[in-house]
Coordinates of C-alpha atoms in Angstrom, one line a residue:
M296 CA -55.0 19.9 54.8
E297 CA -53.3 22.5 52.6
K298 CA -54.1 25.4 50.3
F299 CA -52.9 27.9 48.7
V300 CA -53.3 31.6 49.0
V301 CA -53.3 33.3 45.6
E302 CA -52.7 37.2 45.0
G303 CA -54.3 38.1 41.6
Q304 CA -53.5 40.9 38.7
Y305 CA -49.9 40.4 38.9
S306 CA -48.1 40.2 34.9
L307 CA -46.0 37.3 34.8
N308 CA -43.0 36.9 32.6
G309 CA -40.0 34.1 32.5
T310 CA -39.4 30.7 31.7
V311 CA -40.8 27.1 33.2
E312 CA -39.4 24.3 33.0
I313 CA -41.3 21.5 32.1
S314 CA -41.2 18.2 34.0
G315 CA -41.4 15.0 32.8
S316 CA -45.0 13.8 32.2
K317 CA -47.1 11.8 35.0
N318 CA -48.5 10.0 32.7
S319 CA -45.2 8.6 31.0
A320 CA -43.2 7.7 33.5
L321 CA -46.6 5.6 35.5
P322 CA -47.2 2.9 32.6
V323 CA -43.3 2.8 32.0
M324 CA -42.9 2.4 35.7
A325 CA -45.6 -0.6 35.4
A326 CA -43.7 -2.2 32.3
A327 CA -40.6 -3.0 34.5
L328 CA -42.3 -5.8 36.0
L329 CA -41.9 -7.5 32.8
T330 CA -38.2 -8.8 33.6
E331 CA -36.1 -9.5 36.9
E332 CA -33.3 -7.3 35.6
E333 CA -33.0 -3.9 36.9
C334 CA -35.0 -0.5 35.0
K335 CA -33.8 3.1 35.4
I336 CA -36.1 5.6 34.6
K337 CA -35.1 9.1 34.0
N338 CA -36.8 12.9 34.1
V339 CA -39.7 11.2 36.3
P340 CA -41.3 14.1 38.6
P341 CA -41.6 14.0 42.1
L342 CA -45.1 13.9 42.2
R343 CA -47.8 12.3 44.9
D344 CA -48.9 9.7 41.9
I345 CA -45.2 8.0 41.5
I346 CA -44.9 8.3 45.3
I347 CA -48.3 6.2 45.1
M348 CA -46.9 3.9 42.4
E349 CA -43.7 2.9 44.0
D350 CA -45.3 2.2 47.3
I351 CA -47.1 -0.5 45.3
L352 CA -44.4 -1.5 43.7
N353 CA -42.6 -2.3 47.1
T354 CA -45.6 -4.0 48.3
L355 CA -45.4 -6.5 45.8
S356 CA -41.5 -6.8 47.1
V357 CA -40.1 -5.0 44.1
K358 CA -36.8 -3.2 44.6
T359 CA -37.2 0.5 43.9
D360 CA -34.8 3.5 44.4
F361 CA -36.3 7.2 44.3
S362 CA -34.0 9.9 44.1
P363 CA -36.7 13.0 43.6
K364 CA -33.4 15.0 43.6
N365 CA -32.2 13.7 40.4
N366 CA -35.8 12.6 39.5
V367 CA -34.5 9.2 38.9
I368 CA -36.4 6.1 39.4
S369 CA -34.7 2.5 39.8
I370 CA -36.7 -0.9 39.6
K371 CA -35.7 -4.0 40.1
A372 CA -38.2 -6.9 40.2
D373 CA -35.9 -9.6 40.6
N374 CA -37.9 -11.7 43.9
I375 CA -41.7 -10.4 43.8
S376 CA -43.6 -12.6 46.4
S377 CA -47.3 -11.8 45.4
V378 CA -49.0 -10.3 42.5
S379 CA -51.6 -9.5 44.5
D380 CA -51.8 -6.1 45.4
D381 CA -52.7 -3.6 48.6
G382 CA -55.9 -2.4 48.7
S383 CA -55.5 0.7 50.5
L384 CA -52.9 1.9 47.7
T385 CA -54.8 1.0 44.3
G386 CA -57.5 2.5 45.3
K387 CA -55.7 5.8 45.6
I388 CA -54.3 6.0 41.2
R389 CA -56.2 4.9 38.4
A390 CA -52.7 4.0 37.0
S391 CA -52.2 1.3 39.8
F392 CA -54.3 -1.1 37.5
L393 CA -51.1 -0.7 34.7
T394 CA -49.9 -3.8 36.9
A395 CA -52.1 -5.9 35.9
G396 CA -51.1 -6.5 32.4
S397 CA -47.2 -7.2 33.2
L398 CA -48.2 -9.3 36.2
L399 CA -50.4 -11.6 34.4
S400 CA -47.5 -11.9 31.2
R401 CA -44.8 -12.4 33.6
F402 CA -46.4 -14.2 36.0
G403 CA -49.6 -15.8 34.1
Y404 CA -52.0 -14.6 37.1
A405 CA -52.5 -11.2 39.1
K406 CA -55.0 -10.1 41.2
I407 CA -55.7 -6.3 41.5
S408 CA -58.3 -4.1 43.0
L409 CA -60.4 -1.9 41.1
P410 CA -58.3 1.0 40.8
G411 CA -59.0 4.9 42.3
G412 CA -58.4 8.6 41.0
C413 CA -60.3 12.0 39.9
S414 CA -63.9 11.8 39.6
I415 CA -64.3 13.0 36.4
G416 CA -66.4 10.7 35.2
T417 CA -66.9 6.8 34.8
R418 CA -63.4 5.0 33.3
P419 CA -64.1 1.5 33.2
I420 CA -62.1 -1.1 32.6
D421 CA -63.9 -3.5 30.6
L422 CA -61.7 -2.7 27.1
H423 CA -58.7 -3.9 29.6
L424 CA -60.7 -6.7 30.8
K425 CA -61.6 -7.9 27.4
G426 CA -58.2 -7.6 25.7
F427 CA -56.8 -9.9 28.6
A428 CA -59.7 -12.3 27.5
K429 CA -58.8 -12.0 24.2
L430 CA -55.1 -12.9 25.0
G431 CA -56.2 -15.9 26.5
A432 CA -57.2 -15.1 29.9
E433 CA -59.7 -16.4 33.0
V434 CA -61.1 -13.2 33.6
S435 CA -63.2 -12.6 37.2
K436 CA -64.4 -10.1 39.5
E437 CA -65.0 -10.6 43.6
F438 CA -65.1 -8.3 46.7
G439 CA -63.3 -5.5 44.9
S440 CA -60.8 -6.9 42.9
I441 CA -60.3 -8.5 39.5
E442 CA -58.8 -12.2 38.9
L443 CA -56.7 -13.1 36.2
K444 CA -55.8 -16.1 34.6
A445 CA -53.7 -17.5 32.1
E446 CA -50.8 -20.9 31.6
R447 CA -49.1 -19.1 28.5
L448 CA -51.4 -15.8 27.0
K449 CA -50.9 -16.1 23.4
G450 CA -51.2 -13.5 20.5
A451 CA -54.6 -12.6 18.7
D452 CA -56.3 -9.7 16.9
I453 CA -57.9 -7.4 19.1
Y454 CA -60.0 -4.6 18.7
L455 CA -60.9 -1.6 20.7
D456 CA -64.4 0.1 21.0
F457 CA -63.0 3.2 21.9
P458 CA -59.4 4.3 22.1
S459 CA -58.7 4.0 25.5
V460 CA -54.9 4.6 26.5
G461 CA -54.8 2.8 29.9
A462 CA -56.5 0.0 27.7
T463 CA -54.1 0.2 25.1
E464 CA -50.8 0.5 27.5
N465 CA -52.2 -2.8 29.5
I466 CA -52.7 -5.1 26.7
I467 CA -49.7 -3.7 25.0
M468 CA -47.6 -4.8 28.2
A469 CA -49.3 -8.4 28.2
A470 CA -48.5 -8.8 24.9
A471 CA -45.2 -8.1 25.3
L472 CA -44.4 -11.8 26.1
A473 CA -47.0 -13.3 24.7
E474 CA -46.9 -16.2 22.6
G475 CA -47.0 -15.4 18.7
A476 CA -48.3 -12.1 17.6
T477 CA -50.9 -9.3 18.2
T478 CA -52.8 -7.1 16.5
L479 CA -54.1 -4.1 18.5
S480 CA -56.4 -2.1 16.6
N481 CA -58.2 1.3 17.0
A482 CA -55.4 1.9 20.1
A483 CA -54.9 5.0 21.8
M484 CA -52.4 7.3 19.8
E485 CA -51.1 9.2 22.7
P486 CA -47.8 10.5 23.0
E487 CA -47.3 8.4 25.8
I488 CA -48.2 5.5 24.2
A489 CA -45.5 6.2 21.9
D490 CA -42.8 6.5 25.2
L491 CA -44.5 3.1 26.5
C492 CA -43.3 1.5 23.7
C493 CA -40.0 2.9 23.0
F494 CA -38.7 1.9 26.8
L495 CA -40.3 -2.2 26.2
N496 CA -38.4 -1.9 23.5
K497 CA -35.1 -1.4 24.8
M498 CA -36.7 -4.3 26.9
G499 CA -36.1 -6.0 23.5
A500 CA -39.7 -6.0 22.8
E501 CA -40.9 -6.3 19.3
I502 CA -43.5 -3.7 19.1
S503 CA -43.6 -1.4 16.3
G504 CA -46.4 1.1 14.9
A505 CA -46.9 2.8 18.1
G506 CA -48.5 6.2 17.6
T507 CA -50.3 5.4 15.5
D508 CA -54.0 3.7 15.7
T509 CA -52.7 -0.4 14.6
I510 CA -50.0 -1.0 16.4
K511 CA -48.3 -4.7 16.5
I512 CA -46.7 -6.5 19.3
N513 CA -44.5 -9.7 18.6
G514 CA -44.2 -11.4 22.1
A515 CA -40.7 -12.5 23.3
K516 CA -39.5 -14.8 25.4
T517 CA -38.2 -13.1 28.0
L518 CA -37.1 -8.8 28.1
H519 CA -33.9 -7.4 29.8
G520 CA -33.2 -4.0 31.9
A521 CA -33.2 -0.9 30.2
C522 CA -32.4 2.9 30.9
H523 CA -35.6 5.3 29.9
S524 CA -36.0 8.5 30.0
V525 CA -39.7 9.9 29.7
I526 CA -40.7 12.5 27.9
P527 CA -41.9 16.5 29.2
D528 CA -45.0 16.5 30.2
R529 CA -47.3 17.7 27.7
I530 CA -50.0 19.0 29.7
E531 CA -48.1 21.1 32.8
A532 CA -46.5 22.6 29.6
G533 CA -50.6 23.0 28.0
T534 CA -51.3 24.6 31.7
F535 CA -48.7 27.5 31.8
M536 CA -48.7 28.2 28.4
L537 CA -52.5 29.2 29.1
I538 CA -50.9 31.0 32.0
G539 CA -48.9 33.0 29.6
A540 CA -51.6 33.9 27.6
A541 CA -53.9 35.2 30.4
C542 CA -51.3 37.2 32.1
G543 CA -48.1 38.0 30.9
A544 CA -45.7 36.2 28.6
V545 CA -44.5 32.8 29.6
T546 CA -42.4 30.5 27.9
V547 CA -42.0 26.5 29.0
K548 CA -38.6 24.8 28.2
N549 CA -37.8 22.0 27.0
V550 CA -41.0 20.0 25.3
Y551 CA -41.8 18.5 22.2
P552 CA -44.5 21.1 20.3
E553 CA -45.7 17.9 18.1
H554 CA -47.1 17.0 21.3
L555 CA -48.9 20.3 21.8
L556 CA -50.5 21.4 18.2
P557 CA -53.9 21.4 19.4
V558 CA -53.0 23.6 22.3
V559 CA -50.8 26.3 19.8
S560 CA -53.4 25.9 17.6
K561 CA -56.3 26.7 20.0
L562 CA -54.7 29.3 21.8
K563 CA -54.0 31.2 18.4
E564 CA -57.5 31.0 17.7
L565 CA -58.5 32.7 21.1
G566 CA -55.9 36.3 20.2
A567 CA -52.9 34.8 21.4
E568 CA -49.3 35.3 20.2
V569 CA -47.3 31.9 20.5
E570 CA -44.1 31.1 18.9
I571 CA -42.1 27.9 18.7
Q572 CA -38.3 27.9 19.0
G573 CA -36.9 24.1 19.1
E574 CA -37.6 23.2 22.0
N575 CA -39.3 26.4 23.5
I576 CA -42.8 27.5 23.3
S577 CA -43.5 31.1 24.3
V578 CA -47.1 32.7 24.9
K579 CA -47.8 36.0 25.1
N580 CA -50.9 38.1 26.6
T581 CA -52.2 40.3 23.9
G582 CA -55.1 41.7 26.1
K583 CA -57.6 40.4 22.9
I584 CA -58.8 37.2 23.9
K585 CA -61.8 36.2 22.0
N586 CA -63.6 33.6 22.2
A587 CA -64.2 30.1 20.7
D588 CA -65.5 27.0 20.2
I589 CA -63.7 23.4 21.6
K590 CA -64.3 20.0 21.2
T591 CA -62.7 17.4 23.1
L592 CA -61.6 14.4 21.3
P593 CA -58.7 11.5 21.7
Y594 CA -55.1 12.4 20.4
P595 CA -54.2 14.1 18.2
G596 CA -57.6 16.1 18.7
F597 CA -58.3 18.4 21.7
P598 CA -56.9 17.1 24.7
T599 CA -59.8 16.7 27.4
D600 CA -56.6 17.4 30.0
M601 CA -56.9 21.1 28.6
Q602 CA -59.9 21.4 28.8
P603 CA -60.6 23.4 32.5
Q604 CA -57.9 25.1 31.6
F605 CA -59.3 27.0 28.9
M606 CA -62.6 27.5 29.8
S607 CA -60.9 29.4 32.7
L608 CA -59.2 31.2 30.2
M609 CA -62.0 32.2 27.7
T610 CA -64.6 33.6 31.2
L611 CA -62.7 36.6 30.8
G612 CA -62.6 36.7 27.1
S613 CA -65.0 38.7 24.7
G614 CA -68.1 37.2 23.5
T615 CA -69.3 33.5 24.2
G616 CA -67.4 30.2 23.5
V617 CA -68.7 26.3 23.4
I618 CA -67.6 23.8 24.6
N619 CA -68.3 20.4 23.8
E620 CA -66.6 17.3 26.3
T621 CA -66.7 14.2 24.2
I622 CA -64.3 12.0 26.5
F623 CA -65.8 12.3 30.7
E624 CA -69.4 12.8 31.2
N625 CA -68.3 14.4 34.9
R626 CA -65.7 17.0 33.9
F627 CA -66.9 20.4 34.5
L628 CA -66.7 20.5 38.2
Q629 CA -65.1 23.5 38.0
V630 CA -67.9 25.0 36.7
G631 CA -68.7 26.2 40.2
E632 CA -66.0 26.7 41.7
L633 CA -65.4 29.6 39.0
N634 CA -69.0 31.0 38.8
R635 CA -67.7 32.0 42.4
M636 CA -65.4 34.1 41.1
G637 CA -67.4 36.2 38.9
A638 CA -67.1 33.8 35.9
D639 CA -70.4 33.5 33.6
I640 CA -70.7 29.4 32.3
K641 CA -73.8 27.8 32.0
T642 CA -73.4 23.7 31.7
E643 CA -75.8 21.4 28.9
G644 CA -75.3 17.9 29.1
S645 CA -71.8 17.7 27.7
S646 CA -71.8 21.5 26.5
A647 CA -70.9 23.9 28.8
I648 CA -71.7 27.6 27.6
I649 CA -68.8 30.3 28.5
R650 CA -70.1 34.2 28.2
G651 CA -66.5 36.9 29.2
V652 CA -67.1 39.0 31.7
D653 CA -65.0 41.8 32.8
R654 CA -63.5 41.0 35.6
L655 CA -63.4 38.1 38.1
T656 CA -62.9 38.6 42.1
G657 CA -60.9 36.4 44.7
T658 CA -63.0 34.1 47.0
R659 CA -62.2 30.7 48.8
V660 CA -62.6 27.8 46.1
K661 CA -62.1 24.3 46.2
A662 CA -60.4 21.9 43.6
T663 CA -62.6 19.0 42.7
D664 CA -59.9 17.0 40.6
L665 CA -57.0 17.4 39.0
R666 CA -56.8 20.0 36.1
A667 CA -59.8 21.4 37.7
G668 CA -57.6 22.6 40.0
A669 CA -55.0 24.2 37.5
A670 CA -57.8 25.7 36.0
L671 CA -58.6 27.6 39.3
I672 CA -55.2 28.5 39.4
I673 CA -55.2 30.6 36.0
S674 CA -58.0 32.4 37.1
A675 CA -57.1 33.5 40.7
L676 CA -53.6 34.6 38.9
C677 CA -56.5 36.7 36.9
A678 CA -58.5 37.6 39.6
E679 CA -59.1 41.2 41.6
G680 CA -57.4 40.4 44.9
T681 CA -57.3 36.8 46.9
T682 CA -58.3 33.7 46.4
E683 CA -58.0 30.9 48.7
I684 CA -57.8 27.3 46.6
E685 CA -58.9 24.0 49.3
D686 CA -57.6 20.8 48.7
I687 CA -54.8 21.3 47.0
Y688 CA -53.9 17.7 46.8
H689 CA -55.4 17.5 43.7
I690 CA -53.4 19.4 41.9
E691 CA -50.4 18.6 43.1
R692 CA -51.0 15.1 42.0
G693 CA -50.0 16.1 38.6
Y694 CA -47.9 19.5 39.1
C695 CA -44.5 19.4 40.6
N696 CA -43.7 22.6 42.6
I697 CA -46.1 24.8 40.7
D698 CA -45.9 27.3 43.8
K699 CA -42.4 27.0 43.0
K700 CA -42.3 27.9 39.3
L701 CA -45.0 30.3 39.1
N702 CA -43.7 32.7 41.8
S703 CA -40.5 32.5 40.0
I704 CA -42.2 34.0 37.4
G705 CA -43.5 36.9 39.2
A706 CA -46.7 35.3 40.7
R707 CA -47.9 35.4 44.2
I708 CA -48.9 32.0 45.9
G709 CA -48.1 30.7 49.0
R710 CA -49.5 27.6 51.1
L711 CA -51.3 27.8 53.7

């Protein structure tokens, strides 16, 4: 197992180029199954989850060619020999279940193992399955797999009980080749969904309303190949913005500022200096971080994926702040590790109370999930002494070359 060794309390200054969004690339890769023609996807980050998704496609006899150097993957699903996945791979990432909508829509059948991913809370697929059923699919569960059958999906009016990102994406892909029109209400509004719809429209789909809570899909008879570049990763950008607020002055390059407005607003409230110039955002530590309250919400609210990183920043702020986590019930796994470094955090149900302390000290900690690992890196950069972060494979599921990017702006982070 590899680990990061971080020497703390160096001032970080410089510019970081943000990679493409993993959470956009994965559903776009799944959407490429809707056509037998070749699709080319650009700005794909060479992350562990991307490689696993490529392997999953390969088990379906999909031809792929990924160039990590150029961040481009080509996908051609013209000779799919099976619409049943390899459960040993599917259990590793939650996005594996996104292949269900495409396979069901194109072939009328799919058998997908229950998905895996970070243990941040219950993330049921019930909303996905209800949507498939509304479109006319027969749904059955047995032996850890979901079996979906339909002679031809038919458009329907679907209301989501919760604006689930994954369910929204899967239902859109299933409806793309369905007969007739589908209206999806209370849909998730994340930028990654709008990016998926942009790709699908390039393939010949007829989708409107992406980015709002009501999405309309007119089913197409066939879709064709397309070329698409995925959006920048707003969570990676937000993480480096917090690193600037914590210990220096950092500019994130090639981002969409409109995707980061909740992060910008909360950083300003905490006392950081933030400047937006075109597609770059600069964040500077002012030495006056003052804790505030945060409540996670579906987009365009404050993102749950930034909650652990803000908690880390607030450990050294003045006063007391409360974080209310409304999305995942198990997303405070970083608390015990941060307290090992000297933080003062207490949890009460879905709330965490953070009392600022004068200093953190380096020790051995463990990344319990992707974003918790990012929070530990932020604290390690601020702490006195050396911090060892174990289980960094979690971190590398969502951050491309994070150690190299940090060292390029003055950090002292090594890999063992």
